[in-house]
Tab-separated table of C-alpha atoms and ligand atoms in Angstrom:
chain	number	residue	atom	x	y	z
R	1	MET	CA	-0.549	-0.225	0.141
R	2	ASP	CA	1.647	3.418	-0.882
R	3	PHE	CA	1.298	6.052	2.208
R	4	SER	CA	3.515	8.180	0.820
R	5	HIS	CA	1.047	10.671	-0.245
R	6	ARG	CA	-0.941	10.706	2.935
R	7	ARG	CA	-1.580	13.242	4.664
R	8	CYS	CA	-0.298	14.392	8.037
R	9	THR	CA	-2.658	13.526	10.570
R	10	CYS	CA	-3.279	13.568	14.074
R	11	ALA	CA	-1.915	10.711	16.684
R	12	VAL	CA	0.313	9.188	14.528
R	13	PRO	CA	3.869	9.977	13.540
R	14	PHE	CA	3.318	9.471	9.227
R	15	VAL	CA	5.868	12.205	8.892
R	16	LEU	CA	8.207	10.808	11.473
R	17	LEU	CA	7.702	6.999	10.794
R	18	GLY	CA	6.811	7.651	7.377
R	19	LEU	CA	4.467	4.974	7.867
R	20	LEU	CA	0.645	4.976	8.889
R	21	PRO	CA	-1.694	8.510	8.935
R	22	ALA	CA	-3.089	8.636	11.837
R	23	CYS	CA	-5.431	11.345	11.395
R	24	THR	CA	-5.766	12.696	8.211
R	25	ALA	CA	-8.978	14.115	6.895
R	26	PRO	CA	-11.565	11.724	5.417
R	27	SER	CA	-12.497	12.344	1.729
R	28	ALA	CA	-10.956	16.020	2.098
R	29	ARG	CA	-10.828	17.585	-1.458
R	30	PRO	CA	-8.636	18.622	-2.886
R	31	ALA	CA	-5.820	17.326	-1.385
R	32	GLN	CA	-3.830	19.048	1.247
R	33	SER	CA	-1.008	18.810	3.891
R	34	SER	CA	-2.289	19.800	7.887
R	35	ARG	CA	1.393	20.382	7.852
R	36	GLU	CA	1.199	24.528	5.826
R	37	GLN	CA	5.187	24.558	6.342
R	38	PRO	CA	7.812	21.018	5.896
R	39	ALA	CA	9.388	19.513	8.938
R	40	ALA	CA	12.256	21.561	9.958
R	41	ALA	CA	15.962	20.871	12.124
R	42	ALA	CA	15.647	17.392	11.792
R	43	LYS	CA	19.282	16.270	10.531
R	44	PRO	CA	18.954	13.782	8.379
R	45	ILE	CA	20.480	10.001	9.600
R	46	THR	CA	22.777	8.844	6.718
R	47	VAL	CA	25.132	6.097	6.022
R	48	ASP	CA	27.949	8.651	6.361
R	49	SER	CA	26.807	9.879	10.312
R	50	THR	CA	29.232	8.925	13.502
R	51	GLU	CA	28.405	6.889	15.898
R	52	GLU	CA	27.657	9.946	17.880
R	53	GLN	CA	25.986	11.878	15.330
R	54	ILE	CA	23.190	8.844	14.998
R	55	ARG	CA	22.827	8.900	18.530
R	56	GLN	CA	22.319	12.691	18.914
R	57	ALA	CA	19.764	11.787	16.136
R	58	VAL	CA	17.500	9.843	18.357
R	59	ALA	CA	18.060	11.142	21.774
R	60	THR	CA	15.199	13.791	22.111
R	61	ALA	CA	12.685	11.528	23.753
R	62	ARG	CA	12.979	8.110	23.999
R	63	MET	CA	12.111	5.065	26.123
R	64	GLY	CA	13.355	4.927	29.354
R	65	ARG	CA	12.458	3.079	32.406
R	66	LYS	CA	8.664	0.907	32.069
R	67	LEU	CA	5.858	2.149	34.585
R	68	THR	CA	3.466	-0.104	34.700
R	69	PRO	CA	3.092	-0.901	38.221
R	70	ASN	CA	2.701	-4.360	39.908
R	71	THR	CA	-0.358	-3.853	40.100
R	72	TRP	CA	-3.734	-1.700	38.968
R	73	PRO	CA	-5.948	0.231	41.387
R	74	ASN	CA	-8.287	-2.453	43.006
R	75	GLY	CA	-5.959	-5.270	41.828
R	76	ALA	CA	-7.290	-4.751	38.656
R	77	ARG	CA	-4.562	-6.078	36.307
R	78	ILE	CA	-5.113	-3.890	33.333
R	79	ALA	CA	-5.426	0.045	33.071
R	80	VAL	CA	-7.712	0.877	29.506
R	81	CYS	CA	-7.448	4.942	28.369
R	82	LEU	CA	-9.982	5.779	25.822
R	83	THR	CA	-8.928	8.486	24.146
R	84	PHE	CA	-10.408	10.592	21.344
R	85	ASP	CA	-8.980	13.183	19.625
R	86	VAL	CA	-11.523	16.009	18.171
R	87	ASP	CA	-9.881	17.126	15.549
R	88	ASN	CA	-13.303	18.250	13.628
R	89	GLU	CA	-12.646	20.662	10.971
R	90	LEU	CA	-9.188	21.959	11.862
R	91	LEU	CA	-8.248	19.124	9.436
R	92	GLN	CA	-9.052	21.485	6.419
R	93	ARG	CA	-7.186	24.697	7.475
R	94	ALA	CA	-5.552	24.370	4.107
R	95	ASN	CA	-8.652	24.259	2.363
R	96	PRO	CA	-11.206	25.523	4.496
R	97	LEU	CA	-14.779	25.099	2.153
R	98	PRO	CA	-17.904	24.020	2.901
R	99	VAL	CA	-18.082	20.370	2.097
R	100	PRO	CA	-14.891	19.058	3.501
R	101	LEU	CA	-15.297	21.334	6.854
R	102	SER	CA	-19.002	19.795	6.740
R	103	VAL	CA	-17.013	16.238	6.990
R	104	GLY	CA	-15.262	17.545	10.327
R	105	GLU	CA	-18.285	19.043	12.080
R	106	TYR	CA	-20.055	15.946	11.761
R	107	GLY	CA	-17.727	15.354	15.079
R	108	ALA	CA	-19.065	18.374	17.129
R	109	THR	CA	-22.068	18.331	15.937
R	110	THR	CA	-23.101	14.465	16.063
R	111	SER	CA	-20.304	12.498	17.511
R	112	VAL	CA	-19.495	13.584	20.557
R	113	PRO	CA	-22.895	13.666	21.969
R	114	ARG	CA	-23.114	9.947	20.939
R	115	ILE	CA	-19.484	9.107	22.611
R	116	LEU	CA	-20.750	10.971	25.584
R	117	ASP	CA	-23.653	9.073	25.385
R	118	VAL	CA	-22.454	5.568	24.892
R	119	LEU	CA	-19.697	6.677	27.700
R	120	ASP	CA	-22.473	6.906	29.929
R	121	ARG	CA	-24.460	4.255	29.772
R	122	HIS	CA	-21.016	2.160	30.304
R	123	GLN	CA	-20.700	4.601	33.222
R	124	VAL	CA	-16.455	4.697	31.967
R	125	PRO	CA	-14.291	7.611	31.805
R	126	ALA	CA	-11.905	9.456	28.675
R	127	THR	CA	-9.950	11.806	27.964
R	128	PHE	CA	-10.667	14.456	25.218
R	129	PHE	CA	-7.786	15.873	23.529
R	130	ILE	CA	-9.431	19.073	21.221
R	131	PRO	CA	-6.941	21.787	19.787
R	132	ALA	CA	-8.296	25.182	21.443
R	133	MET	CA	-10.029	26.254	18.122
R	134	GLY	CA	-11.959	23.660	17.727
R	135	VAL	CA	-13.250	24.351	21.442
R	136	MET	CA	-13.928	28.078	20.182
R	137	LEU	CA	-15.554	26.688	16.827
R	138	HIS	CA	-17.915	24.247	19.052
R	139	PRO	CA	-17.832	26.021	22.402
R	140	GLU	CA	-20.989	23.508	23.699
R	141	MET	CA	-17.995	20.784	23.344
R	142	VAL	CA	-16.464	20.790	26.488
R	143	PRO	CA	-19.499	21.735	29.043
R	144	ALA	CA	-20.577	18.634	27.668
R	145	ILE	CA	-17.630	16.338	28.139
R	146	VAL	CA	-16.867	18.410	31.876
R	147	SER	CA	-20.633	18.014	33.196
R	148	ARG	CA	-20.087	14.505	33.211
R	149	GLY	CA	-17.825	14.575	36.385
R	150	ARG	CA	-15.430	11.816	34.597
R	151	HIS	CA	-13.166	12.890	31.207
R	152	GLU	CA	-10.444	14.636	31.276
R	153	ILE	CA	-9.538	17.559	28.580
R	154	GLY	CA	-6.001	17.607	27.203
R	155	VAL	CA	-3.723	20.214	24.583
R	156	HIS	CA	-3.864	19.143	21.274
R	157	GLY	CA	-2.152	22.200	20.017
R	158	TRP	CA	-4.224	25.610	18.858
R	159	ILE	CA	-5.339	24.957	15.703
R	160	HIS	CA	-3.988	21.739	15.194
R	161	GLU	CA	-0.485	22.555	13.998
R	162	PHE	CA	2.095	20.710	12.731
R	163	TRP	CA	4.925	21.358	15.526
R	164	PRO	CA	7.852	20.313	13.025
R	165	GLY	CA	6.310	22.816	10.187
R	166	ILE	CA	6.306	26.112	12.586
R	167	GLY	CA	10.767	26.176	12.658
R	168	ASP	CA	10.282	28.733	15.508
R	169	ALA	CA	10.579	27.509	18.392
R	170	ALA	CA	10.071	30.620	20.590
R	171	LYS	CA	6.533	30.370	18.206
R	172	GLU	CA	5.808	26.949	18.784
R	173	GLU	CA	6.107	27.451	22.856
R	174	ARG	CA	3.865	30.717	22.545
R	175	LEU	CA	1.589	28.572	20.687
R	176	LEU	CA	1.762	25.947	23.398
R	177	THR	CA	1.099	28.287	25.702
R	178	GLN	CA	-2.019	29.837	24.534
R	179	SER	CA	-3.550	26.600	24.432
R	180	ILE	CA	-2.753	25.250	27.328
R	181	ASP	CA	-4.482	28.696	28.846
R	182	TYR	CA	-7.418	28.334	26.503
R	183	LEU	CA	-8.194	24.996	27.608
R	184	THR	CA	-8.078	25.728	31.271
R	185	LYS	CA	-10.269	28.968	30.788
R	186	ALA	CA	-12.482	26.373	28.757
R	187	ALA	CA	-12.570	23.345	31.112
R	188	GLY	CA	-11.770	25.177	34.272
R	189	LYS	CA	-8.816	23.220	35.082
R	190	ARG	CA	-5.428	23.114	33.772
R	191	PRO	CA	-4.409	20.439	31.290
R	192	VAL	CA	-2.072	18.085	32.385
R	193	GLY	CA	-1.853	16.019	29.419
R	194	VAL	CA	-0.915	16.217	25.730
R	195	ARG	CA	-1.139	15.064	22.384
R	196	ALA	CA	1.018	16.433	19.676
R	197	PRO	CA	-1.021	17.007	16.593
R	198	SER	CA	-0.461	14.892	13.553
R	199	SER	CA	2.164	13.209	16.186
R	200	GLY	CA	4.565	16.260	15.457
R	201	PHE	CA	7.795	16.611	17.856
R	202	SER	CA	10.350	19.246	16.656
R	203	PRO	CA	13.643	19.040	18.172
R	204	GLN	CA	12.199	21.296	20.744
R	205	THR	CA	8.893	20.495	21.245
R	206	PHE	CA	9.751	17.914	24.099
R	207	ASP	CA	11.884	20.339	26.071
R	208	LEU	CA	8.720	22.548	25.754
R	209	ILE	CA	6.549	20.248	26.718
R	210	ARG	CA	8.702	19.285	29.981
R	211	LYS	CA	9.333	23.448	30.490
R	212	ALA	CA	5.413	23.614	30.551
R	213	GLY	CA	5.482	20.927	33.297
R	214	PHE	CA	2.960	18.498	31.739
R	215	LEU	CA	2.444	15.441	33.680
R	216	TYR	CA	2.250	13.446	30.813
R	217	ASP	CA	2.869	12.819	26.747
R	218	SER	CA	0.139	10.570	24.580
R	219	SER	CA	2.092	10.731	21.354
R	220	LEU	CA	5.431	8.569	21.443
R	221	LEU	CA	4.370	4.856	20.086
R	222	ALA	CA	7.639	3.190	21.635
R	223	ALA	CA	5.987	0.615	23.961
R	224	ASP	CA	3.007	-0.816	24.764
R	225	GLU	CA	2.835	0.750	28.657
R	226	PRO	CA	3.452	3.928	30.073
R	227	TYR	CA	7.083	4.643	30.334
R	228	GLU	CA	9.289	7.258	31.794
R	229	ILE	CA	10.746	10.260	28.828
R	230	VAL	CA	14.576	9.822	28.554
R	231	SER	CA	15.822	12.921	26.930
R	232	HIS	CA	19.514	13.483	25.466
R	233	GLY	CA	19.848	10.380	27.725
R	234	GLN	CA	18.856	12.172	31.069
R	235	PRO	CA	15.417	10.541	32.817
R	236	SER	CA	12.645	13.417	31.960
R	237	GLY	CA	10.323	13.242	35.234
R	238	VAL	CA	7.494	12.868	32.280
R	239	ILE	CA	5.513	10.076	31.700
R	240	GLU	CA	4.882	8.376	27.955
R	241	LEU	CA	1.008	7.026	27.526
R	242	PRO	CA	2.040	5.470	24.242
R	243	ILE	CA	0.017	5.081	21.537
R	244	SER	CA	-0.442	2.881	18.974
R	245	GLU	CA	-1.216	2.583	15.294
R	246	VAL	CA	-3.600	-0.325	15.418
R	247	GLY	CA	-5.701	1.730	18.219
R	248	ASN	CA	-6.362	4.382	16.022
R	249	ASP	CA	-9.323	4.539	13.989
R	250	TYR	CA	-7.503	6.555	11.266
R	251	VAL	CA	-5.399	3.611	10.317
R	252	TYR	CA	-8.737	1.860	9.300
R	253	TYR	CA	-11.627	4.615	8.252
R	254	GLY	CA	-9.320	7.403	7.579
R	255	GLU	CA	-10.097	8.624	3.521
R	256	THR	CA	-6.699	7.000	2.088
R	257	ALA	CA	-7.524	3.566	4.091
R	258	ASN	CA	-10.850	3.542	2.627
R	259	GLY	CA	-11.811	0.307	0.684
R	260	ALA	CA	-8.614	-0.884	2.765
R	261	LEU	CA	-10.451	-2.261	5.789
R	262	PRO	CA	-13.587	-0.766	5.761
R	263	SER	CA	-15.307	-3.371	8.248
R	264	PRO	CA	-15.890	-2.230	11.764
R	265	ASP	CA	-16.430	-5.779	12.737
R	266	ALA	CA	-12.628	-6.577	11.159
R	267	VAL	CA	-11.982	-3.211	13.491
R	268	PHE	CA	-13.803	-4.679	16.427
R	269	GLU	CA	-11.794	-8.260	16.478
R	270	ILE	CA	-7.909	-6.070	15.986
R	271	TYR	CA	-9.553	-3.773	19.654
R	272	LYS	CA	-10.005	-6.809	21.106
R	273	ALA	CA	-6.517	-8.908	20.007
R	274	GLU	CA	-4.836	-5.930	21.265
R	275	PHE	CA	-7.086	-5.668	24.447
R	276	ASP	CA	-6.510	-9.443	25.320
R	277	LEU	CA	-3.073	-9.802	24.929
R	278	GLY	CA	-2.720	-6.127	26.916
R	279	TYR	CA	-5.088	-7.795	30.086
R	280	GLN	CA	-2.959	-11.162	29.628
R	281	GLU	CA	0.388	-9.003	29.977
R	282	ARG	CA	-0.864	-6.888	32.545
R	283	THR	CA	0.009	-3.399	31.210
R	284	MET	CA	-2.420	-1.514	29.183
R	285	PHE	CA	-4.644	-0.853	26.554
R	286	ILE	CA	-5.264	2.679	24.841
R	287	LEU	CA	-7.762	3.237	22.634
R	288	THR	CA	-7.567	6.560	19.983
R	289	GLN	CA	-10.441	7.491	18.294
R	290	HIS	CA	-11.477	10.530	16.189
R	291	PRO	CA	-14.990	11.446	16.554
R	292	HIS	CA	-15.646	12.245	12.900
R	293	VAL	CA	-13.969	9.165	11.849
R	294	GLY	CA	-15.280	6.233	14.529
R	295	GLY	CA	-18.025	8.343	15.683
R	296	ARG	CA	-20.135	7.007	12.489
R	297	ARG	CA	-22.989	5.284	13.110
R	298	SER	CA	-21.465	1.658	11.777
R	299	ARG	CA	-18.684	2.058	14.084
R	300	ILE	CA	-18.951	3.278	16.526
R	301	VAL	CA	-21.794	0.116	17.495
R	302	GLN	CA	-18.469	-1.832	17.640
R	303	LEU	CA	-17.264	1.380	20.281
R	304	ASP	CA	-20.054	-0.128	22.319
R	305	ARG	CA	-19.537	-3.322	21.105
R	306	LEU	CA	-15.563	-3.194	22.625
R	307	ILE	CA	-16.087	-1.505	26.202
R	308	ALA	CA	-19.096	-3.922	26.477
R	309	TYR	CA	-16.947	-6.685	26.127
R	310	ILE	CA	-13.440	-4.944	28.203
R	311	LYS	CA	-16.521	-4.840	30.519
R	312	SER	CA	-17.223	-8.498	31.201
R	313	LYS	CA	-13.373	-9.243	31.977
R	314	PRO	CA	-12.377	-8.800	36.170
R	315	GLY	CA	-9.775	-7.036	36.909
R	316	VAL	CA	-10.355	-3.908	34.542
R	317	TRP	CA	-9.378	-0.365	35.323
R	318	PHE	CA	-11.327	2.413	33.143
R	319	ALA	CA	-9.060	5.701	33.908
R	320	THR	CA	-8.388	8.920	32.638
R	321	MET	CA	-4.985	9.262	31.065
R	322	GLU	CA	-4.681	12.105	34.283
R	323	GLN	CA	-5.256	9.331	36.342
R	324	VAL	CA	-3.217	6.183	35.311
R	325	ALA	CA	-0.471	9.357	34.928
R	326	ARG	CA	-0.677	9.832	38.591
R	327	TYR	CA	-1.107	6.037	39.554
R	328	VAL	CA	2.310	5.189	37.528
R	329	LYS	CA	4.367	8.277	38.553
R	330	PRO	CA	7.581	7.267	40.476
R	331	PRO	CA	8.154	9.606	43.521
R	332	ARG	CA	10.713	12.081	43.096
R	333	SER	CA	13.894	10.864	44.444
E	1	ZN	ZN1	-5.322	15.555	16.034
């Protein structure tokens, strides 16, 4: 399958991995990139690179010690985080025309209420990563999420901008600060978690995340369980709650995946298998959904079914990412 023309996305680092699109804009026409500029300032690894240069090239945000506890709260054997990247119209920034915008708009008008209903029915928490300007466009979303009293809201950029494309650390920092402030005001609580739009980390992004005091990040993919991020050889104190491409609805339902694996039944089986091995390994299961994608009718019935399946197992801890991060965070030495 040719992924080379897939657009930059929400949760899977297409640009960084060159493999997956994650949250591209479904049926967005004409094609455009959510990257407004090419990735900047990442020096390529070449055959002429020295060992030290290669070591440094990968050193910004590496996997450190695993943080899965011996047991989760109440003796649970697995922690389950349901996460939603509420991108909506902001994937259509480069070509904001009514039809492609309406594809994203569906996420706010229809999917978010539908998702909240499913979560209510099961009485489980979730974490919503929302770009600040997505909150502005749909001011009803955050109160609807917050009013449930179980959910968390995390940072997902200002306009879902691609941070490596900014090419200016001060500007990137300003956007991050603006995003935190906007969500703090909207939700009445300062967010403690961040998921990079399009999983785009510039060479400066991790330092900015740490400087902003985030408890955790959820953009990297180096494991199936929580770990501490090591930056340039030093433990950072920032917890990573890693996502995965297989747990992301965009891989299956995004516009360039259409026809590849469109069956919600098949997607359910993949998610189930991911959960089942996590359950066996006593670690974590993190699901990443995009309301305007996974919230379509035929798909959300499978989410409902998946939650019911997971709930049928003993020893499952449904939690927000904040709750998991606080639980696994090691005491300061
Ligand atoms: Zn996103």
